[in-house]
Short mmCIF file of C-alpha atoms in Angstrom, two decimals:
data_model
loop_
_atom_site.label_atom_id
_atom_site.label_comp_id
_atom_site.label_asym_id
_atom_site.label_seq_id
_atom_site.Cartn_x
_atom_site.Cartn_y
_atom_site.Cartn_z
CA MET A 1 0.02 0.09 -0.07
CA LYS A 2 2.96 2.40 1.13
CA THR A 3 4.45 1.62 -2.75
CA TYR A 4 0.94 2.65 -4.72
CA LYS A 5 1.25 5.83 -2.27
CA THR A 6 4.66 6.71 -3.33
CA ILE A 7 3.67 6.15 -6.80
CA TYR A 8 0.73 8.51 -6.78
CA ASN A 9 2.65 10.95 -5.14
CA LEU A 10 5.12 11.01 -8.06
CA LEU A 11 2.60 11.15 -10.73
CA LEU A 12 1.02 14.16 -8.82
CA ALA A 13 4.44 16.13 -8.07
CA GLY A 14 5.39 15.64 -11.97
CA ALA A 15 1.85 17.03 -13.44
CA LEU A 16 1.83 20.02 -11.07
CA MET A 17 5.54 20.55 -12.12
CA GLY A 18 4.59 20.41 -15.80
CA VAL A 19 1.47 22.49 -15.25
CA ALA A 20 4.00 25.12 -13.37
CA GLY A 21 6.10 25.11 -16.09
CA CYS A 22 3.64 25.82 -18.61
CA LYS A 23 3.24 29.29 -19.83
CA LEU A 24 -0.56 29.40 -21.92
CA THR A 25 -0.98 32.40 -24.15
CA GLN A 26 -4.46 33.55 -25.23
CA PRO A 27 -5.37 32.61 -28.78
CA ILE A 28 -6.13 35.28 -31.50
CA GLU A 29 -9.38 36.97 -30.18
CA GLN A 30 -12.36 36.58 -32.89
CA LYS A 31 -13.12 40.27 -31.99
CA ALA A 32 -10.12 41.59 -33.83
CA ARG A 33 -12.13 40.56 -37.17
CA ILE A 34 -13.00 43.52 -39.25
CA ASN A 35 -16.27 45.12 -38.81
CA ALA A 36 -18.24 45.34 -42.04
CA PRO A 37 -20.56 48.21 -43.13
CA GLN A 38 -24.38 47.71 -42.82
CA THR A 39 -25.16 48.62 -45.97
CA PHE A 40 -23.81 49.62 -49.38
CA ALA A 41 -24.05 52.84 -50.66
CA ASP A 42 -27.11 53.94 -52.58
CA GLN A 43 -28.63 50.69 -51.69
CA THR A 44 -31.76 50.18 -49.20
CA ASP A 45 -33.22 47.13 -50.37
CA SER A 46 -32.39 43.91 -48.54
CA THR A 47 -32.83 41.24 -51.14
CA GLY A 48 -30.18 41.02 -53.39
CA ILE A 49 -29.48 39.31 -56.77
CA ALA A 50 -27.38 36.66 -55.29
CA ALA A 51 -30.46 34.61 -53.54
CA ILE A 52 -31.60 34.12 -57.45
CA GLN A 53 -30.07 30.40 -58.26
CA TRP A 54 -28.16 30.61 -61.38
CA LYS A 55 -30.89 28.57 -63.56
CA SER A 56 -32.82 31.35 -62.93
CA PHE A 57 -30.66 34.44 -62.97
CA PHE A 58 -29.61 32.85 -66.78
CA LYS A 59 -32.34 33.08 -69.43
CA ASP A 60 -30.41 31.54 -72.44
CA ALA A 61 -31.04 28.17 -72.44
CA HIS A 62 -27.68 27.42 -74.37
CA LEU A 63 -25.64 29.16 -71.87
CA ILE A 64 -27.10 27.14 -69.00
CA ALA A 65 -26.46 23.88 -71.06
CA LEU A 66 -22.98 25.11 -71.20
CA ILE A 67 -22.54 25.62 -67.80
CA ASP A 68 -24.58 22.01 -66.89
CA THR A 69 -21.61 20.76 -68.52
CA ALA A 70 -18.92 22.36 -67.04
CA LEU A 71 -20.30 21.60 -63.65
CA GLN A 72 -20.00 17.94 -64.72
CA ASN A 73 -16.35 17.83 -66.36
CA ASN A 74 -14.43 20.96 -65.54
CA LEU A 75 -10.92 19.70 -64.22
CA ASP A 76 -10.59 22.57 -61.58
CA LEU A 77 -13.57 21.23 -60.01
CA LYS A 78 -12.59 17.64 -60.01
CA ILE A 79 -9.28 18.50 -58.34
CA ALA A 80 -11.14 20.68 -55.65
CA ALA A 81 -13.46 17.39 -54.85
CA GLN A 82 -10.21 15.32 -54.62
CA ARG A 83 -8.69 17.88 -52.22
CA ILE A 84 -11.83 17.73 -50.17
CA GLU A 85 -11.34 13.93 -49.85
CA MET A 86 -7.88 14.42 -48.68
CA VAL A 87 -8.61 16.93 -45.98
CA ARG A 88 -11.41 14.71 -44.76
CA THR A 89 -9.05 12.04 -43.90
CA ASN A 90 -7.59 14.47 -41.51
CA ILE A 91 -10.94 13.86 -39.43
CA LEU A 92 -10.53 10.30 -39.26
CA ALA A 93 -7.03 10.76 -38.29
CA ALA A 94 -8.21 12.92 -35.42
CA GLN A 95 -11.21 10.68 -34.49
CA GLY A 96 -8.74 7.90 -34.51
CA ALA A 97 -6.37 9.56 -32.10
CA LEU A 98 -9.24 9.99 -29.46
CA LEU A 99 -9.15 5.99 -29.23
CA PRO A 100 -6.92 3.53 -27.78
CA SER A 101 -4.86 2.08 -30.79
CA VAL A 102 -4.69 -2.02 -30.69
CA SER A 103 -2.49 -4.22 -32.63
CA ALA A 104 -1.86 -7.47 -33.05
CA GLU A 105 1.77 -8.99 -32.65
CA VAL A 106 3.73 -11.82 -32.97
CA THR A 107 7.63 -11.71 -32.38
CA GLY A 108 10.30 -13.65 -31.46
CA GLY A 109 13.71 -13.10 -30.70
CA GLY A 110 16.19 -13.88 -28.06
CA ARG A 111 19.58 -13.09 -26.46
CA LYS A 112 22.48 -14.58 -24.75
CA PHE A 113 23.29 -12.83 -21.14
CA GLY A 114 26.81 -12.44 -20.03
CA ASP A 115 27.89 -15.14 -17.39
CA TYR A 116 29.25 -12.46 -15.26
CA THR A 117 26.20 -10.38 -14.97
CA MET A 118 23.07 -10.43 -12.52
CA ASP A 119 20.78 -11.92 -15.13
CA GLY A 120 23.27 -14.65 -16.33
CA VAL A 121 23.94 -15.68 -12.90
CA GLY A 122 20.22 -15.42 -11.83
CA ASN A 123 19.35 -17.66 -14.67
CA TYR A 124 22.31 -20.19 -14.29
CA ASP A 125 21.17 -20.42 -10.83
CA THR A 126 17.51 -20.98 -11.29
CA ASN A 127 18.07 -24.05 -13.27
CA PHE A 128 19.07 -25.73 -10.16
CA SER A 129 15.75 -25.25 -8.36
CA GLU A 130 13.77 -27.77 -6.75
CA ASN A 131 10.99 -25.54 -7.29
CA ILE A 132 10.89 -25.49 -11.23
CA ASP A 133 9.93 -28.51 -13.23
CA ALA A 134 11.55 -29.61 -16.72
CA ASP A 135 9.45 -27.26 -18.92
CA ARG A 136 10.18 -24.13 -16.50
CA ARG A 137 13.92 -24.69 -17.06
CA LEU A 138 15.81 -21.73 -19.21
CA PRO A 139 17.55 -22.97 -22.27
CA ALA A 140 21.24 -21.85 -22.06
CA PRO A 141 22.97 -20.21 -23.07
CA PHE A 142 20.92 -18.37 -25.67
CA LEU A 143 17.57 -17.63 -24.09
CA PRO A 144 14.59 -17.28 -26.63
CA ASP A 145 11.76 -14.99 -26.18
CA TYR A 146 8.51 -15.49 -28.17
CA PHE A 147 5.13 -13.51 -27.96
CA ILE A 148 1.99 -13.21 -29.63
CA GLY A 149 -1.06 -11.18 -28.68
CA LEU A 150 -2.31 -7.70 -28.47
CA ARG A 151 -0.50 -4.29 -27.73
CA SER A 152 -2.16 -1.38 -27.29
CA SER A 153 -1.71 2.25 -26.17
CA TRP A 154 -3.80 5.10 -25.46
CA GLU A 155 -3.62 8.82 -24.65
CA ILE A 156 -6.53 9.96 -22.67
CA ASP A 157 -7.55 13.45 -23.82
CA ILE A 158 -7.73 14.88 -19.90
CA TRP A 159 -7.16 18.90 -21.13
CA GLY A 160 -9.26 18.35 -24.47
CA LYS A 161 -6.46 18.62 -26.69
CA LEU A 162 -7.40 15.97 -28.99
CA LYS A 163 -10.90 17.00 -29.34
CA THR A 164 -9.30 20.40 -30.18
CA GLN A 165 -7.50 18.95 -33.08
CA LYS A 166 -10.66 17.04 -34.47
CA LYS A 167 -12.25 20.50 -34.52
CA ALA A 168 -9.84 21.93 -36.33
CA ALA A 169 -9.67 19.08 -38.75
CA TYR A 170 -13.64 19.33 -39.28
CA ASN A 171 -13.07 23.10 -39.94
CA ARG A 172 -10.49 22.61 -42.52
CA VAL A 173 -12.92 20.35 -44.25
CA LEU A 174 -15.68 23.13 -44.21
CA ALA A 175 -13.17 25.57 -45.72
CA THR A 176 -12.16 23.33 -48.53
CA GLU A 177 -16.01 22.64 -49.43
CA LYS A 178 -16.25 26.30 -49.35
CA ALA A 179 -13.20 26.73 -51.60
CA ARG A 180 -14.74 24.60 -53.80
CA HIS A 181 -18.02 26.90 -53.80
CA THR A 182 -15.68 29.76 -54.82
CA ILE A 183 -14.53 27.59 -57.91
CA ILE A 184 -18.01 27.02 -58.52
CA THR A 185 -19.38 30.62 -58.73
CA GLY A 186 -16.09 31.54 -60.82
CA LEU A 187 -16.51 29.03 -63.21
CA ILE A 188 -20.25 30.11 -63.65
CA ALA A 189 -19.18 33.76 -63.87
CA GLU A 190 -16.44 32.70 -66.56
CA ILE A 191 -18.54 30.71 -68.62
CA ALA A 192 -21.35 33.52 -68.66
CA SER A 193 -18.91 36.09 -69.16
CA ALA A 194 -16.98 34.30 -72.12
CA TYR A 195 -20.39 33.27 -73.43
CA TYR A 196 -21.31 37.04 -73.67
CA GLU A 197 -18.22 37.98 -75.25
CA LEU A 198 -18.74 35.50 -77.97
CA ILE A 199 -22.01 36.56 -78.54
CA ALA A 200 -20.60 40.39 -78.78
CA LEU A 201 -17.99 38.93 -81.33
CA ASP A 202 -20.89 37.98 -83.38
CA THR A 203 -22.40 41.43 -83.13
CA GLU A 204 -19.24 43.09 -84.01
CA MET A 205 -18.93 40.56 -86.91
CA ALA A 206 -22.41 41.30 -88.44
CA ILE A 207 -21.53 44.88 -87.91
CA ILE A 208 -18.31 44.99 -89.91
CA GLN A 209 -19.71 42.75 -92.77
CA LYS A 210 -22.70 45.32 -93.06
CA ASN A 211 -20.06 48.20 -93.03
CA ILE A 212 -18.20 46.23 -95.89
CA ALA A 213 -21.17 45.64 -98.16
CA LEU A 214 -21.56 49.72 -97.55
CA GLN A 215 -18.20 50.32 -98.40
CA GLN A 216 -18.36 48.02 -101.30
CA SER A 217 -20.73 49.99 -102.74
CA ALA A 218 -18.98 53.22 -102.20
CA VAL A 219 -16.19 51.77 -104.16
CA GLU A 220 -18.54 50.88 -107.07
CA THR A 221 -19.98 54.51 -107.14
CA ILE A 222 -16.66 56.12 -107.21
CA LYS A 223 -15.40 53.90 -110.01
CA ILE A 224 -18.63 54.62 -111.94
CA GLN A 225 -18.18 58.48 -111.23
CA LYS A 226 -14.21 58.12 -112.36
CA GLU A 227 -15.52 56.47 -115.59
CA GLY A 228 -18.01 59.51 -115.90
CA GLY A 229 -15.49 61.88 -115.03
CA ARG A 230 -16.58 63.00 -111.89
CA ALA A 231 -14.12 61.95 -109.71
CA ASN A 232 -10.29 60.55 -110.02
CA GLU A 233 -8.14 57.74 -109.07
CA LEU A 234 -7.05 58.96 -105.91
CA GLY A 235 -10.82 58.81 -104.44
CA VAL A 236 -11.01 54.99 -105.90
CA GLN A 237 -7.34 54.33 -103.97
CA GLN A 238 -8.76 55.80 -100.35
CA LEU A 239 -12.20 53.86 -100.50
CA SER A 240 -10.53 51.17 -101.85
CA ALA A 241 -7.95 51.31 -98.99
CA GLN A 242 -10.74 51.61 -96.28
CA LEU A 243 -12.56 48.47 -97.86
CA PHE A 244 -9.43 46.49 -97.31
CA ASN A 245 -8.84 47.82 -93.66
CA THR A 246 -12.13 46.76 -92.62
CA GLN A 247 -11.95 43.35 -94.51
CA SER A 248 -8.86 42.61 -92.57
CA LEU A 249 -10.89 43.41 -89.28
CA GLU A 250 -13.52 40.85 -90.45
CA VAL A 251 -10.67 38.03 -90.40
CA GLU A 252 -9.24 39.56 -87.05
CA LYS A 253 -12.84 38.79 -85.65
CA GLN A 254 -13.03 35.68 -86.94
CA GLN A 255 -9.53 34.45 -85.22
CA GLN A 256 -10.94 36.23 -82.16
CA ILE A 257 -13.80 34.02 -82.17
CA ILE A 258 -12.15 31.12 -82.69
CA GLU A 259 -10.02 31.84 -79.47
CA SER A 260 -13.25 32.56 -77.56
CA GLU A 261 -14.77 28.99 -78.53
CA ASN A 262 -11.61 27.29 -77.51
CA LYS A 263 -11.32 29.06 -74.46
CA LEU A 264 -15.02 28.01 -73.28
CA ASN A 265 -14.52 24.83 -74.59
CA LEU A 266 -11.01 24.27 -72.31
CA LEU A 267 -13.61 25.43 -69.22
CA LEU A 268 -15.81 22.87 -70.14
CA GLY A 269 -13.33 20.19 -70.21
CA ARG A 270 -13.89 19.06 -73.86
CA PHE A 271 -11.80 19.47 -77.26
CA PRO A 272 -12.39 22.35 -79.44
CA GLN A 273 -15.95 22.28 -81.29
CA PRO A 274 -18.37 25.17 -82.43
CA ILE A 275 -20.29 26.55 -79.68
CA VAL A 276 -24.13 26.72 -79.97
CA ARG A 277 -25.19 30.31 -78.96
CA ASN A 278 -28.10 32.94 -79.60
CA THR A 279 -27.49 36.22 -80.33
CA ILE A 280 -27.23 39.73 -78.71
CA LEU A 281 -30.82 40.38 -79.34
CA GLU A 282 -32.13 37.35 -77.53
CA GLN A 283 -30.53 37.81 -74.03
CA THR A 284 -32.49 38.87 -71.46
CA LEU A 285 -31.18 39.97 -67.44
CA PRO A 286 -32.81 41.24 -64.71
CA GLN A 287 -33.39 44.81 -65.14
CA THR A 288 -32.66 45.64 -61.45
CA ALA A 289 -29.59 45.17 -60.10
CA GLN A 290 -29.94 45.07 -56.13
CA ALA A 291 -27.15 44.15 -53.61
CA GLY A 292 -28.83 43.88 -50.63
CA VAL A 293 -27.22 43.96 -47.20
CA PRO A 294 -23.55 43.34 -46.30
CA ALA A 295 -24.81 40.83 -43.64
CA ASN A 296 -26.08 38.67 -46.74
CA MET A 297 -22.93 38.93 -48.55
CA LEU A 298 -20.52 37.92 -46.03
CA ARG A 299 -22.91 34.94 -45.48
CA ARG A 300 -23.02 34.06 -48.84
CA ARG A 301 -19.88 34.56 -50.30
CA PRO A 302 -17.78 30.99 -50.37
CA ASP A 303 -14.15 32.53 -50.36
CA ILE A 304 -15.25 34.75 -46.90
CA GLN A 305 -16.64 31.38 -45.58
CA GLN A 306 -13.48 29.72 -46.51
CA ALA A 307 -11.41 32.62 -44.53
CA GLN A 308 -13.71 32.15 -41.52
CA PHE A 309 -13.11 28.37 -41.36
CA ASP A 310 -9.57 28.97 -42.11
CA LEU A 311 -9.74 31.05 -39.23
CA LEU A 312 -11.63 29.01 -36.93
CA ALA A 313 -8.79 26.00 -37.44
CA ASN A 314 -6.34 28.13 -37.02
CA TYR A 315 -7.81 29.14 -33.67
CA SER A 316 -8.21 25.12 -32.70
CA GLU A 317 -5.22 24.41 -33.43
CA GLN A 318 -3.47 27.25 -31.61
CA GLN A 319 -5.03 25.99 -28.57
CA ALA A 320 -4.06 22.89 -29.23
CA ALA A 321 -0.24 23.75 -29.15
CA GLN A 322 -0.80 25.38 -26.16
CA LEU A 323 -2.27 22.54 -24.44
CA ALA A 324 0.96 20.33 -25.39
CA PHE A 325 2.58 21.83 -22.69
CA LEU A 326 0.20 20.19 -20.21
CA PRO A 327 0.96 16.92 -18.87
CA SER A 328 -0.33 14.08 -20.98
CA LEU A 329 -1.74 10.65 -19.50
CA ASN A 330 -0.77 7.73 -21.15
CA ILE A 331 -1.98 3.95 -20.64
CA THR A 332 -0.01 1.11 -22.68
CA ALA A 333 -0.86 -2.61 -22.38
CA PHE A 334 -0.20 -5.66 -23.99
CA LEU A 335 -2.35 -9.23 -23.64
CA GLY A 336 -1.15 -12.44 -24.85
CA PHE A 337 1.33 -15.64 -24.54
CA ASN A 338 4.70 -15.05 -23.51
CA SER A 339 7.30 -17.94 -23.64
CA PHE A 340 10.91 -18.99 -24.01
CA LYS A 341 10.18 -22.39 -25.34
CA SER A 342 8.30 -22.00 -28.85
CA ASN A 343 6.18 -25.59 -27.97
CA LEU A 344 4.84 -24.00 -24.68
CA LEU A 345 3.86 -20.33 -26.27
CA LEU A 346 -0.04 -21.39 -26.53
CA ASN A 347 -0.02 -23.05 -23.24
CA PRO A 348 -2.31 -21.50 -20.79
CA ALA A 349 0.10 -21.27 -18.34
CA SER A 350 2.18 -19.00 -20.80
CA MET A 351 -0.93 -16.29 -20.53
CA ALA A 352 0.62 -12.61 -19.89
CA TYR A 353 -0.79 -9.19 -19.47
CA ASN A 354 0.43 -5.84 -18.36
CA ALA A 355 -1.08 -2.17 -18.10
CA ILE A 356 0.88 0.93 -17.56
CA GLY A 357 -0.63 4.65 -17.00
CA GLY A 358 1.45 7.66 -16.27
CA LEU A 359 1.49 11.08 -16.61
CA ALA A 360 4.49 13.08 -18.61
CA ALA A 361 4.95 16.57 -19.01
CA PRO A 362 7.91 18.52 -20.71
CA LEU A 363 10.30 20.28 -18.38
CA LEU A 364 13.51 20.76 -20.30
CA ASN A 365 13.95 20.88 -24.17
CA SER A 366 10.24 21.95 -25.11
CA LYS A 367 11.80 24.01 -28.10
CA ALA A 368 9.77 22.31 -30.48
CA LEU A 369 6.78 22.62 -28.74
CA LYS A 370 7.42 26.27 -28.32
CA ALA A 371 7.97 26.20 -32.04
CA GLY A 372 4.94 25.08 -32.79
CA GLN A 373 3.24 27.18 -30.58
CA LYS A 374 4.77 30.38 -32.32
CA ARG A 375 3.79 28.79 -35.33
CA THR A 376 0.38 28.43 -34.97
CA GLU A 377 0.17 32.07 -33.48
CA ALA A 378 1.73 33.49 -36.61
CA ALA A 379 -0.83 31.29 -38.59
CA SER A 380 -3.80 32.75 -36.66
CA LEU A 381 -2.82 36.18 -37.20
CA GLU A 382 -2.31 35.37 -41.04
CA ALA A 383 -5.71 33.51 -41.29
CA LEU A 384 -7.28 36.86 -39.48
CA TYR A 385 -5.61 38.94 -41.98
CA THR A 386 -6.89 36.62 -44.90
CA TYR A 387 -10.09 36.79 -43.72
CA ASN A 388 -10.25 40.90 -43.18
CA LYS A 389 -8.58 40.98 -46.80
CA ALA A 390 -11.53 38.76 -48.14
CA VAL A 391 -14.01 41.06 -46.75
CA LEU A 392 -12.25 44.03 -47.91
CA THR A 393 -11.98 42.33 -51.39
CA GLY A 394 -15.90 41.49 -51.50
CA PHE A 395 -16.73 45.03 -50.74
CA GLN A 396 -14.42 46.82 -53.40
CA GLU A 397 -16.05 44.05 -56.06
CA VAL A 398 -19.80 44.71 -55.04
CA SER A 399 -18.83 48.69 -55.25
CA THR A 400 -17.09 48.74 -58.21
CA SER A 401 -19.83 46.52 -60.37
CA LEU A 402 -22.35 48.46 -58.60
CA LYS A 403 -20.90 51.62 -60.22
CA LYS A 404 -19.94 49.92 -63.32
CA LEU A 405 -23.13 49.07 -64.21
CA GLU A 406 -24.81 52.27 -63.48
CA ASN A 407 -22.24 54.08 -65.54
CA ASN A 408 -22.45 51.82 -68.67
CA ARG A 409 -25.98 52.41 -68.76
CA ARG A 410 -25.53 55.68 -68.90
CA ILE A 411 -22.68 55.26 -71.55
CA ASN A 412 -25.08 52.78 -73.80
CA ASP A 413 -27.52 55.81 -73.59
CA PHE A 414 -24.95 58.26 -75.36
CA LYS A 415 -23.67 55.56 -77.76
CA THR A 416 -26.89 54.47 -78.94
CA GLN A 417 -27.37 58.34 -79.90
CA GLU A 418 -24.16 58.76 -81.42
CA VAL A 419 -24.85 55.54 -83.54
CA ASP A 420 -28.26 57.03 -84.49
CA VAL A 421 -26.96 60.16 -85.88
CA LEU A 422 -23.55 58.71 -87.37
CA GLN A 423 -25.74 56.27 -89.61
CA GLN A 424 -27.85 59.20 -90.89
CA ALA A 425 -24.67 60.76 -91.76
CA VAL A 426 -23.69 57.79 -93.66
CA VAL A 427 -27.09 58.04 -95.70
CA THR A 428 -26.69 61.72 -95.95
CA SER A 429 -22.75 61.54 -97.27
CA LYS A 430 -23.74 58.69 -99.95
CA ASP A 431 -26.65 60.72 -101.25
CA LEU A 432 -24.60 64.23 -101.13
CA PHE A 433 -21.49 62.08 -102.75
CA ALA A 434 -23.88 60.60 -105.40
CA THR A 435 -25.25 64.17 -106.31
CA GLY A 436 -21.76 65.80 -106.00
CA TYR A 437 -22.21 67.76 -103.33
CA ALA A 438 -19.74 65.61 -100.97
CA SER A 439 -16.66 64.69 -101.17
CA TYR A 440 -15.33 60.62 -100.96
CA LEU A 441 -13.46 61.71 -98.12
CA GLU A 442 -16.59 62.94 -96.35
CA VAL A 443 -17.81 59.56 -97.30
CA ILE A 444 -14.90 57.87 -96.12
CA THR A 445 -14.86 59.62 -92.62
CA ALA A 446 -18.67 59.16 -92.39
CA GLN A 447 -18.44 55.01 -92.75
CA ARG A 448 -15.41 54.98 -90.27
CA SER A 449 -17.24 56.97 -87.68
CA VAL A 450 -20.22 54.86 -88.08
CA LEU A 451 -18.31 51.65 -87.67
CA GLU A 452 -16.13 52.71 -84.71
CA ALA A 453 -19.31 54.23 -83.08
CA GLU A 454 -20.94 50.79 -83.68
CA LEU A 455 -18.19 48.33 -82.44
CA SER A 456 -17.69 50.98 -79.57
CA LEU A 457 -21.42 50.53 -78.53
CA THR A 458 -21.32 46.51 -78.81
CA ASP A 459 -18.46 46.83 -76.24
CA VAL A 460 -20.84 48.95 -73.85
CA GLN A 461 -23.60 46.47 -74.12
CA LYS A 462 -21.07 43.67 -73.20
CA ASN A 463 -19.60 45.45 -70.63
CA GLN A 464 -22.87 45.96 -69.13
CA TYR A 465 -23.58 42.19 -69.00
CA LEU A 466 -20.28 41.27 -67.72
CA ALA A 467 -20.45 43.91 -64.84
CA LEU A 468 -24.07 42.49 -63.94
CA ILE A 469 -22.22 38.68 -63.96
CA GLU A 470 -19.69 40.05 -61.90
CA LEU A 471 -21.97 41.61 -59.24
CA TYR A 472 -23.94 38.37 -58.76
CA ARG A 473 -20.71 36.75 -58.41
CA SER A 474 -19.17 39.21 -56.06
CA LEU A 475 -22.41 39.04 -54.14
CA GLY A 476 -22.11 35.07 -53.31
CA GLY A 477 -24.49 34.20 -56.21
CA GLY A 478 -23.95 30.92 -58.10
CA TRP A 479 -22.82 28.03 -55.95
CA GLU A 480 -26.29 26.97 -54.72
#
């Protein structure tokens, strides 16, 4: 009884010394996260477009089919799914750490003790004892040792260190899930943007081809006038040069269309092929673009949620690193058959078992633990700054998209009026040129101006679609 009491006192003293030697620091406070504004500028409606599912947000059936294909075949999404599976294994490892490990073991070995050692003399002397029979006599000079059975070790989670590590692993999985959602929202926005850029290229191609027809007509007209003596060769050369320039633009647009189609096919995870699409006139998007309230963006935007889960995971890992300084309670045990003779190994009398429990706390040379603690502290601060940056980035993108959408609508109104005036100017210059009241230079100027204005108007209309898509993505729409 006195022996057990002595062991207990030693264990208790070791635990107290371990606790006294620990210097625990406070984990990074969650209150240090950035405080977001309550509303977006000039926005009062609490319902935003991000709440609309992407199949309802986009109305084009061809675009919806392309997005569906991408969600099935995109390689970045498949890579993200495998990363989630890899991180998910950390939860299984953390769960396993809470349970005792049990392993089956079959071992065989032996050794020869020196004749002038306590074991050597004791073994030699034992064989002469009258209290043992032939089975219990020790082989000499080589003493075999055979074991078959189970061995177990178990760290009792008295401070919650292992549970904290499991919590960190769980938050890591949630973070990777949100990372996949971020890829989905970005993929949907990228496909929609590429689709509308492709439609805009089709529109620009139609504008160029229409202007080629007008310029060909002008060239034919001036050639007739030259034959009639009303124009000279310089006019023919100028109008012909303008026609060649516009025809070269047509070839450039054809190349841009091919590149845009190939880019879209890569996102779809397939080889180059034609993209079936509608025209710009068939496109419809929501007329109003409400951003909602910032709180909804913080909940919906997956990159912000990912940063938050990473912050929580680092917070748990920092706690676990601090708890590693406290004494750990470990229990080791074995149960099986142990014998120095193989023919007696499975004899019931060879049954052996053992169980040992003890507290261990780091006292000296704990640099590895201190290094781990400092690393988790730095990682927690990094995760905090990453979260704050994600929030700031979200607000910057939403604000930029809202203003871009508003300003592009105003630009579109002016550009539409400009195109209408210039189209009338082309008709007027053609009529005046035919009657001799305008020079070929005025015709060239009018045709060049209307071409540039029509292409510019198409670009503005495309930017309106892209701004709305970017607003939808930046508010966290598309992953559901």
